[in-house]
Coordinates of C-alpha atoms and ligand atoms in Angstrom, one line a residue:
M1 CA -0.1 0.1 0.1
S2 CA 1.5 3.0 -1.0
R3 CA 1.5 5.8 1.9
I4 CA 0.4 8.6 -0.6
S5 CA -3.3 8.6 -0.6
P6 CA -5.5 10.4 -2.8
Q7 CA -8.2 12.7 -1.9
P8 CA -11.5 11.0 -0.5
G9 CA -13.9 9.8 -3.3
I10 CA -11.1 9.6 -5.8
M11 CA -10.8 5.8 -5.6
E12 CA -14.5 5.2 -5.7
I13 CA -14.6 6.8 -9.5
E14 CA -15.0 3.8 -11.8
L15 CA -13.4 4.7 -14.9
Y16 CA -15.1 6.3 -18.0
V17 CA -15.5 3.5 -20.8
G18 CA -16.0 5.1 -24.4
G19 CA -17.5 3.4 -27.7
K20 CA -15.3 1.2 -29.4
S21 CA -14.0 2.1 -33.0
T22 CA -12.6 -1.1 -34.4
V23 CA -13.3 -4.9 -34.5
E24 CA -10.6 -7.1 -35.0
G25 CA -10.5 -8.9 -38.3
V26 CA -13.1 -6.6 -40.0
S27 CA -11.9 -3.6 -42.1
D28 CA -15.0 -1.7 -43.3
V29 CA -16.7 -1.2 -39.7
V30 CA -19.2 1.8 -39.6
K31 CA -18.8 3.3 -36.0
L32 CA -22.4 4.1 -34.2
S33 CA -21.0 3.7 -30.2
S34 CA -20.3 7.2 -29.6
N35 CA -23.2 9.4 -31.2
E36 CA -20.4 11.0 -33.4
N37 CA -21.8 13.0 -36.5
P38 CA -22.0 10.6 -39.6
Y39 CA -21.3 13.6 -41.8
G40 CA -18.3 15.3 -39.8
C41 CA -18.1 19.0 -39.4
S42 CA -19.0 22.0 -41.3
D43 CA -17.0 22.7 -44.4
A44 CA -16.3 26.0 -43.1
A45 CA -14.7 24.7 -39.9
K46 CA -12.4 22.3 -41.5
T47 CA -11.4 25.6 -43.6
A48 CA -10.8 27.6 -40.5
H49 CA -9.0 24.4 -38.9
G50 CA -6.6 24.2 -41.8
K51 CA -5.9 28.1 -41.3
S52 CA -5.5 27.6 -37.6
G53 CA -2.3 26.4 -37.6
L54 CA -0.1 29.7 -38.5
N55 CA 0.0 31.3 -35.2
L56 CA 0.9 28.3 -33.1
H57 CA 3.8 30.3 -31.0
R58 CA 0.7 32.6 -29.6
Y59 CA -1.4 32.2 -26.5
P60 CA -4.9 32.4 -27.0
N61 CA -7.2 35.0 -25.7
T62 CA -8.0 33.8 -22.0
D63 CA -11.7 35.4 -22.0
H64 CA -13.6 33.8 -25.3
A65 CA -14.7 37.1 -26.2
D66 CA -15.4 36.4 -30.0
L67 CA -16.6 32.6 -29.4
R68 CA -19.0 33.9 -26.6
A69 CA -20.5 36.7 -28.9
L70 CA -21.3 34.3 -31.4
I71 CA -22.8 32.0 -29.3
G72 CA -25.1 34.6 -28.0
E73 CA -25.9 35.8 -31.3
V74 CA -26.9 32.3 -32.6
H75 CA -29.0 31.3 -29.4
D76 CA -30.3 35.2 -28.3
L77 CA -28.4 34.8 -24.8
D78 CA -26.0 37.1 -22.8
P79 CA -22.4 36.5 -23.6
A80 CA -21.7 38.0 -20.2
Q81 CA -23.6 35.0 -18.9
I82 CA -21.5 32.3 -20.9
I83 CA -18.9 30.1 -20.1
C84 CA -16.6 28.1 -22.8
G85 CA -14.8 24.8 -21.7
V86 CA -13.0 21.9 -22.9
G87 CA -15.9 20.1 -24.1
S88 CA -19.2 20.2 -21.9
D89 CA -17.6 18.0 -19.8
E90 CA -15.1 20.5 -18.3
I91 CA -18.3 22.7 -17.5
L92 CA -19.9 20.0 -15.6
Q93 CA -16.4 19.6 -14.1
F94 CA -16.5 23.0 -12.6
I95 CA -19.8 23.3 -11.6
A96 CA -19.0 19.6 -9.5
Q97 CA -16.0 21.6 -8.4
C98 CA -17.5 24.9 -7.3
Y99 CA -20.8 23.5 -5.8
A100 CA -20.1 19.8 -4.1
G101 CA -17.7 18.8 -1.6
P102 CA -17.4 16.2 1.2
G103 CA -20.6 15.2 2.9
D104 CA -22.8 17.1 0.2
E105 CA -25.1 14.9 -2.4
V106 CA -25.3 15.3 -5.9
I107 CA -28.3 13.7 -7.7
Y108 CA -28.4 11.9 -11.2
T109 CA -30.9 9.6 -12.5
E110 CA -31.0 5.6 -13.1
H111 CA -30.1 5.6 -16.5
G112 CA -28.2 9.1 -16.4
F113 CA -24.9 9.9 -18.2
S114 CA -22.2 8.3 -16.3
M115 CA -19.7 11.2 -16.1
Y116 CA -22.2 12.6 -13.3
P117 CA -21.3 10.1 -10.7
I118 CA -17.6 10.5 -11.4
L119 CA -17.7 14.3 -11.2
A120 CA -19.7 13.9 -7.8
H121 CA -16.9 11.5 -6.6
A122 CA -13.9 13.5 -7.7
A123 CA -15.3 16.7 -5.8
G124 CA -15.6 14.2 -3.0
A125 CA -19.2 14.4 -2.7
T126 CA -21.5 11.5 -2.8
P127 CA -23.6 10.5 -5.3
V128 CA -27.3 9.7 -5.1
K129 CA -28.8 7.8 -7.8
V130 CA -32.6 8.4 -8.7
A131 CA -34.9 5.8 -10.2
E132 CA -36.4 6.9 -13.2
R133 CA -40.1 5.7 -14.9
E134 CA -39.8 3.6 -17.7
R135 CA -36.6 5.3 -18.8
V136 CA -37.9 8.7 -18.1
V137 CA -36.4 11.1 -15.6
D138 CA -38.9 11.4 -12.6
V139 CA -39.0 15.1 -11.1
D140 CA -40.8 13.6 -8.5
A141 CA -38.8 11.1 -7.6
I142 CA -36.1 13.7 -7.7
L143 CA -37.9 15.8 -5.5
A144 CA -38.4 13.1 -2.7
A145 CA -34.4 12.2 -2.8
C146 CA -33.6 15.7 -2.2
T147 CA -31.9 16.4 1.3
D148 CA -30.6 19.5 2.7
K149 CA -27.3 18.1 1.6
T150 CA -28.2 17.9 -2.0
R151 CA -26.3 20.5 -3.8
I152 CA -26.6 19.4 -7.5
V153 CA -29.5 17.5 -9.5
F154 CA -27.6 16.4 -13.3
I155 CA -30.2 16.0 -15.8
A156 CA -29.2 15.4 -19.4
N157 CA -32.2 16.7 -21.3
P158 CA -32.7 15.1 -24.4
A159 CA -31.1 12.1 -22.1
N160 CA -28.3 9.8 -22.7
P161 CA -28.8 6.4 -23.3
T162 CA -32.4 6.8 -23.5
G163 CA -33.2 9.5 -25.5
T164 CA -36.3 10.8 -23.9
M165 CA -37.0 14.1 -22.5
V166 CA -38.2 16.1 -19.6
G167 CA -40.8 18.4 -20.8
S168 CA -40.2 22.5 -20.0
N169 CA -43.0 22.7 -17.3
E170 CA -41.5 19.5 -15.5
M171 CA -37.9 20.6 -15.4
A172 CA -39.6 24.0 -13.9
R173 CA -41.8 22.2 -11.1
L174 CA -38.3 20.5 -10.5
A175 CA -36.2 24.0 -10.6
A176 CA -38.7 25.4 -8.2
G177 CA -39.2 22.7 -5.9
L178 CA -35.1 21.9 -4.9
P179 CA -33.9 22.7 -1.6
E180 CA -32.3 26.1 -1.1
G181 CA -28.8 26.0 -2.0
C182 CA -29.1 23.5 -5.1
V183 CA -28.5 23.6 -8.7
L184 CA -30.2 22.5 -11.6
V185 CA -27.6 21.2 -14.3
Q186 CA -30.0 21.0 -17.7
D187 CA -27.1 18.9 -20.1
G188 CA -28.0 20.0 -23.5
A189 CA -25.5 17.8 -25.5
Y190 CA -28.6 16.7 -27.8
A191 CA -30.3 19.9 -27.5
E192 CA -29.9 20.7 -31.5
F193 CA -31.4 17.6 -32.2
V194 CA -34.5 18.9 -30.9
E195 CA -36.2 21.1 -33.5
G196 CA -37.2 24.9 -31.5
F197 CA -35.9 23.5 -28.4
D198 CA -33.9 26.4 -26.4
G199 CA -31.7 23.8 -24.2
G200 CA -33.8 24.7 -21.1
A201 CA -32.1 28.9 -21.7
A202 CA -35.6 30.2 -20.7
L203 CA -35.3 28.6 -17.5
V204 CA -32.0 29.8 -16.7
N205 CA -33.5 33.3 -17.6
A206 CA -36.4 32.7 -14.8
R207 CA -34.5 31.4 -12.1
D208 CA -31.5 32.0 -10.1
N209 CA -30.4 27.8 -9.5
V210 CA -30.5 26.6 -13.0
I211 CA -27.6 26.0 -15.2
M212 CA -27.6 24.8 -18.7
T213 CA -24.2 23.1 -20.8
R214 CA -24.0 22.7 -24.5
T215 CA -21.3 21.0 -26.7
F216 CA -20.0 21.1 -30.2
S217 CA -18.9 17.3 -29.8
K218 CA -22.5 16.3 -30.8
I219 CA -24.5 17.8 -33.6
Y220 CA -21.4 20.2 -34.5
G221 CA -19.5 16.8 -35.5
L222 CA -16.7 18.2 -33.2
G223 CA -15.9 15.6 -30.7
G224 CA -12.3 15.1 -31.6
L225 CA -11.5 19.0 -30.8
R226 CA -12.9 19.5 -27.4
I227 CA -15.1 22.1 -26.9
G228 CA -18.6 23.1 -24.9
W229 CA -20.7 25.9 -22.9
G230 CA -22.3 27.0 -20.2
Y231 CA -24.8 29.4 -19.5
A232 CA -26.3 30.5 -16.2
P233 CA -27.2 33.6 -13.8
Q234 CA -24.3 36.0 -13.8
D235 CA -23.3 35.3 -10.4
I236 CA -22.6 31.7 -11.1
I237 CA -20.6 32.3 -14.2
D238 CA -18.2 34.2 -11.7
V239 CA -17.9 31.3 -9.7
L240 CA -17.2 28.9 -12.6
N241 CA -14.8 31.3 -14.0
R242 CA -12.8 30.9 -10.8
V243 CA -11.5 27.7 -11.4
R244 CA -11.3 27.8 -15.1
Q245 CA -7.8 27.8 -16.4
P246 CA -6.9 31.0 -18.3
F247 CA -5.9 29.2 -21.7
N248 CA -8.2 26.1 -21.2
L249 CA -9.3 26.5 -24.9
S250 CA -6.5 26.8 -27.2
A251 CA -6.6 29.1 -30.2
V252 CA -7.3 26.2 -32.6
Q253 CA -10.3 25.2 -30.7
L254 CA -11.4 28.9 -30.8
T255 CA -10.9 29.2 -34.0
V256 CA -12.9 26.5 -35.2
A257 CA -15.6 26.4 -33.1
E258 CA -16.3 30.4 -34.0
A259 CA -16.6 28.9 -37.9
A260 CA -18.8 25.9 -36.8
I261 CA -21.4 28.2 -35.2
R262 CA -21.6 30.3 -37.7
D263 CA -22.6 27.7 -40.2
Q264 CA -26.1 27.2 -39.0
A265 CA -27.2 25.9 -42.0
F266 CA -25.0 22.6 -41.6
V267 CA -26.3 22.4 -38.1
Q268 CA -29.8 22.6 -39.7
K269 CA -29.1 19.5 -42.3
C270 CA -27.7 17.7 -39.7
R271 CA -31.1 18.3 -37.5
E272 CA -33.1 17.3 -40.5
D273 CA -31.5 14.0 -41.8
N274 CA -31.0 12.9 -38.0
A275 CA -34.9 13.3 -37.5
R276 CA -35.4 11.2 -41.1
W277 CA -33.3 8.4 -40.6
R278 CA -33.7 8.3 -37.0
A279 CA -37.5 7.2 -37.7
W280 CA -36.6 5.5 -40.6
L281 CA -34.2 3.2 -38.3
A282 CA -36.4 3.1 -35.5
E283 CA -39.2 1.6 -37.9
A284 CA -37.1 -1.0 -39.4
L285 CA -36.1 -2.3 -36.0
M286 CA -39.4 -2.6 -34.9
E287 CA -40.3 -4.6 -37.9
H288 CA -37.6 -6.8 -36.9
G289 CA -39.4 -7.1 -33.4
V290 CA -36.9 -4.4 -31.7
P291 CA -39.0 -1.6 -30.3
S292 CA -37.4 1.5 -28.8
D293 CA -39.0 4.7 -27.1
T294 CA -39.3 7.6 -29.1
S295 CA -36.1 9.4 -29.3
C296 CA -35.4 13.2 -29.3
A297 CA -31.6 12.5 -30.2
N298 CA -29.1 11.2 -32.8
F299 CA -29.3 7.4 -31.3
I300 CA -31.6 5.3 -30.4
L301 CA -32.2 2.8 -27.5
A302 CA -32.9 -0.6 -28.9
R303 CA -35.1 -2.7 -26.4
F304 CA -34.2 -7.1 -26.7
A305 CA -36.0 -9.5 -25.0
D306 CA -33.4 -10.1 -22.5
Q307 CA -29.5 -9.2 -21.7
E308 CA -28.6 -12.3 -23.8
E309 CA -30.1 -11.3 -26.6
A310 CA -29.0 -8.1 -26.6
E311 CA -25.3 -9.1 -26.3
A312 CA -25.7 -11.8 -28.8
C313 CA -27.0 -9.4 -31.5
D314 CA -23.9 -7.1 -30.2
D315 CA -21.9 -9.4 -31.0
Y316 CA -23.6 -10.6 -34.5
M317 CA -23.6 -6.8 -35.2
K318 CA -19.7 -6.5 -34.6
S319 CA -19.0 -9.5 -37.1
Q320 CA -20.8 -7.4 -39.8
G321 CA -18.6 -4.4 -39.0
V322 CA -21.3 -2.5 -37.0
I323 CA -20.3 -1.2 -33.8
V324 CA -22.9 0.2 -31.6
R325 CA -23.2 0.4 -27.5
R326 CA -23.9 -1.8 -25.0
V327 CA -25.4 0.0 -21.9
A328 CA -25.6 -2.7 -19.1
G329 CA -23.1 -0.5 -17.4
Y330 CA -26.3 2.1 -17.5
G331 CA -29.1 -0.1 -15.9
L332 CA -30.4 -1.2 -19.5
P333 CA -28.6 -4.7 -19.9
N334 CA -31.0 -5.7 -22.5
C335 CA -30.7 -2.7 -24.5
L336 CA -28.2 -1.3 -27.0
R337 CA -27.6 2.0 -28.3
I338 CA -27.5 3.1 -31.6
T339 CA -26.1 6.1 -33.1
V340 CA -28.0 7.0 -36.0
G341 CA -25.8 7.1 -39.4
D342 CA -26.1 8.3 -42.3
E343 CA -28.4 6.6 -44.6
A344 CA -25.8 3.5 -45.8
G345 CA -25.0 3.4 -42.1
C346 CA -29.0 2.6 -40.8
R347 CA -29.3 0.3 -43.5
R348 CA -26.4 -1.4 -42.3
V349 CA -28.0 -1.5 -38.6
A350 CA -31.0 -2.5 -40.3
H351 CA -29.7 -5.2 -42.2
A352 CA -27.8 -6.6 -39.5
V353 CA -30.5 -6.8 -37.2
G354 CA -32.7 -8.4 -39.5
Q355 CA -30.3 -11.1 -40.5
F356 CA -29.8 -11.6 -36.5
K357 CA -33.4 -12.1 -35.6
A358 CA -33.8 -14.6 -38.9
G359 CA -31.2 -16.8 -36.9
A360 CA -27.9 -15.7 -38.3
K361 CA -25.0 -16.5 -35.9
Ligands
PLP1 C1 -21.7 13.5 -25.1 C2 -22.2 13.9 -23.8 C3 -21.8 15.6 -23.5 C4 -21.0 16.2 -24.2 O1 -19.6 15.9 -23.8 P1 -18.5 16.8 -24.3 O2 -17.4 16.8 -23.4 O3 -19.2 18.2 -24.7 O4 -17.9 16.0 -25.5 C5 -22.1 15.8 -22.2 N1 -23.6 15.0 -21.8 C6 -24.1 13.9 -22.4 C7 -25.1 13.5 -21.7 C8 -23.6 13.3 -23.6 O5 -23.9 12.3 -24.1

């Protein structure tokens, strides 16, 4: 045993497992395990990236003013209330670090994103898992689980890996019912996939205890570059900025994100294509006897008879070069999470599931 011990909570952390990207012995694979954009990112972002290598000896600016101004313009938000981070994961980390510590409780839900308990432990706080109802976040159960130690409630809306949503009235009821000193975090990683959805920004504006996080990793197709942002009341933003490293985003990240957010036509096209192929895929799987909840995101949660069938189908799909995500770790052992690909990707999934259901091994 080492005499050098980490802080309380650190050894409770179970390492995050990312989606697989290769299958041994199969060369033509389609990766549908990490909710990445099948169309990549906008051409404008690629061009900006190409040019961004010219001044690598220069430090980036520290306040992200240009990017925050553009985000503010696109989403009709006050740029002063925006903070940018290394993926939205970094914003979530700032929130946990600033608002929870030893003795405090951090609520997440039964099938909630696995980063939430990790971040709670990293802050030395106690993660508290609350049951969902049929794979939907249950506001009453969360309110019932709150104590005077509850500091943060993390909810992804739409949720990952279920793809379901909490309505804005329900979210408002939750925010209003939280104990004094507890903040509600609306993780909007998939918000852009919902036509007309503000990610919960209006609720941030209406209250003093609500934060929204967003990312360039999903609809913008920039998961590899690591850019996200948060929107919150001014006093919360001022708190989060205290723990943010001044140069947390590189000049390359800033330049590419600025180009990407200017290209809303790309975002609109991705949203439409995703909705179209998501419906097609859900329908095709249903015809093969594999149901799913109506998804609001860029993946569907396919439900099988039991864990054995889900794993057998996953194995078969892998043998065919189709990589999806097992979600037993999210309390969904009989399900597989399948990212909505492009047309060819979706057709490959449907074909493989059909073959599997017809007895292929
Ligand atoms: C993908 C995802 C994120 C985004 O992570 P980044 O750090 O922005 O890449 C956040 N929350 C959920 C629920 C996600 O699925």
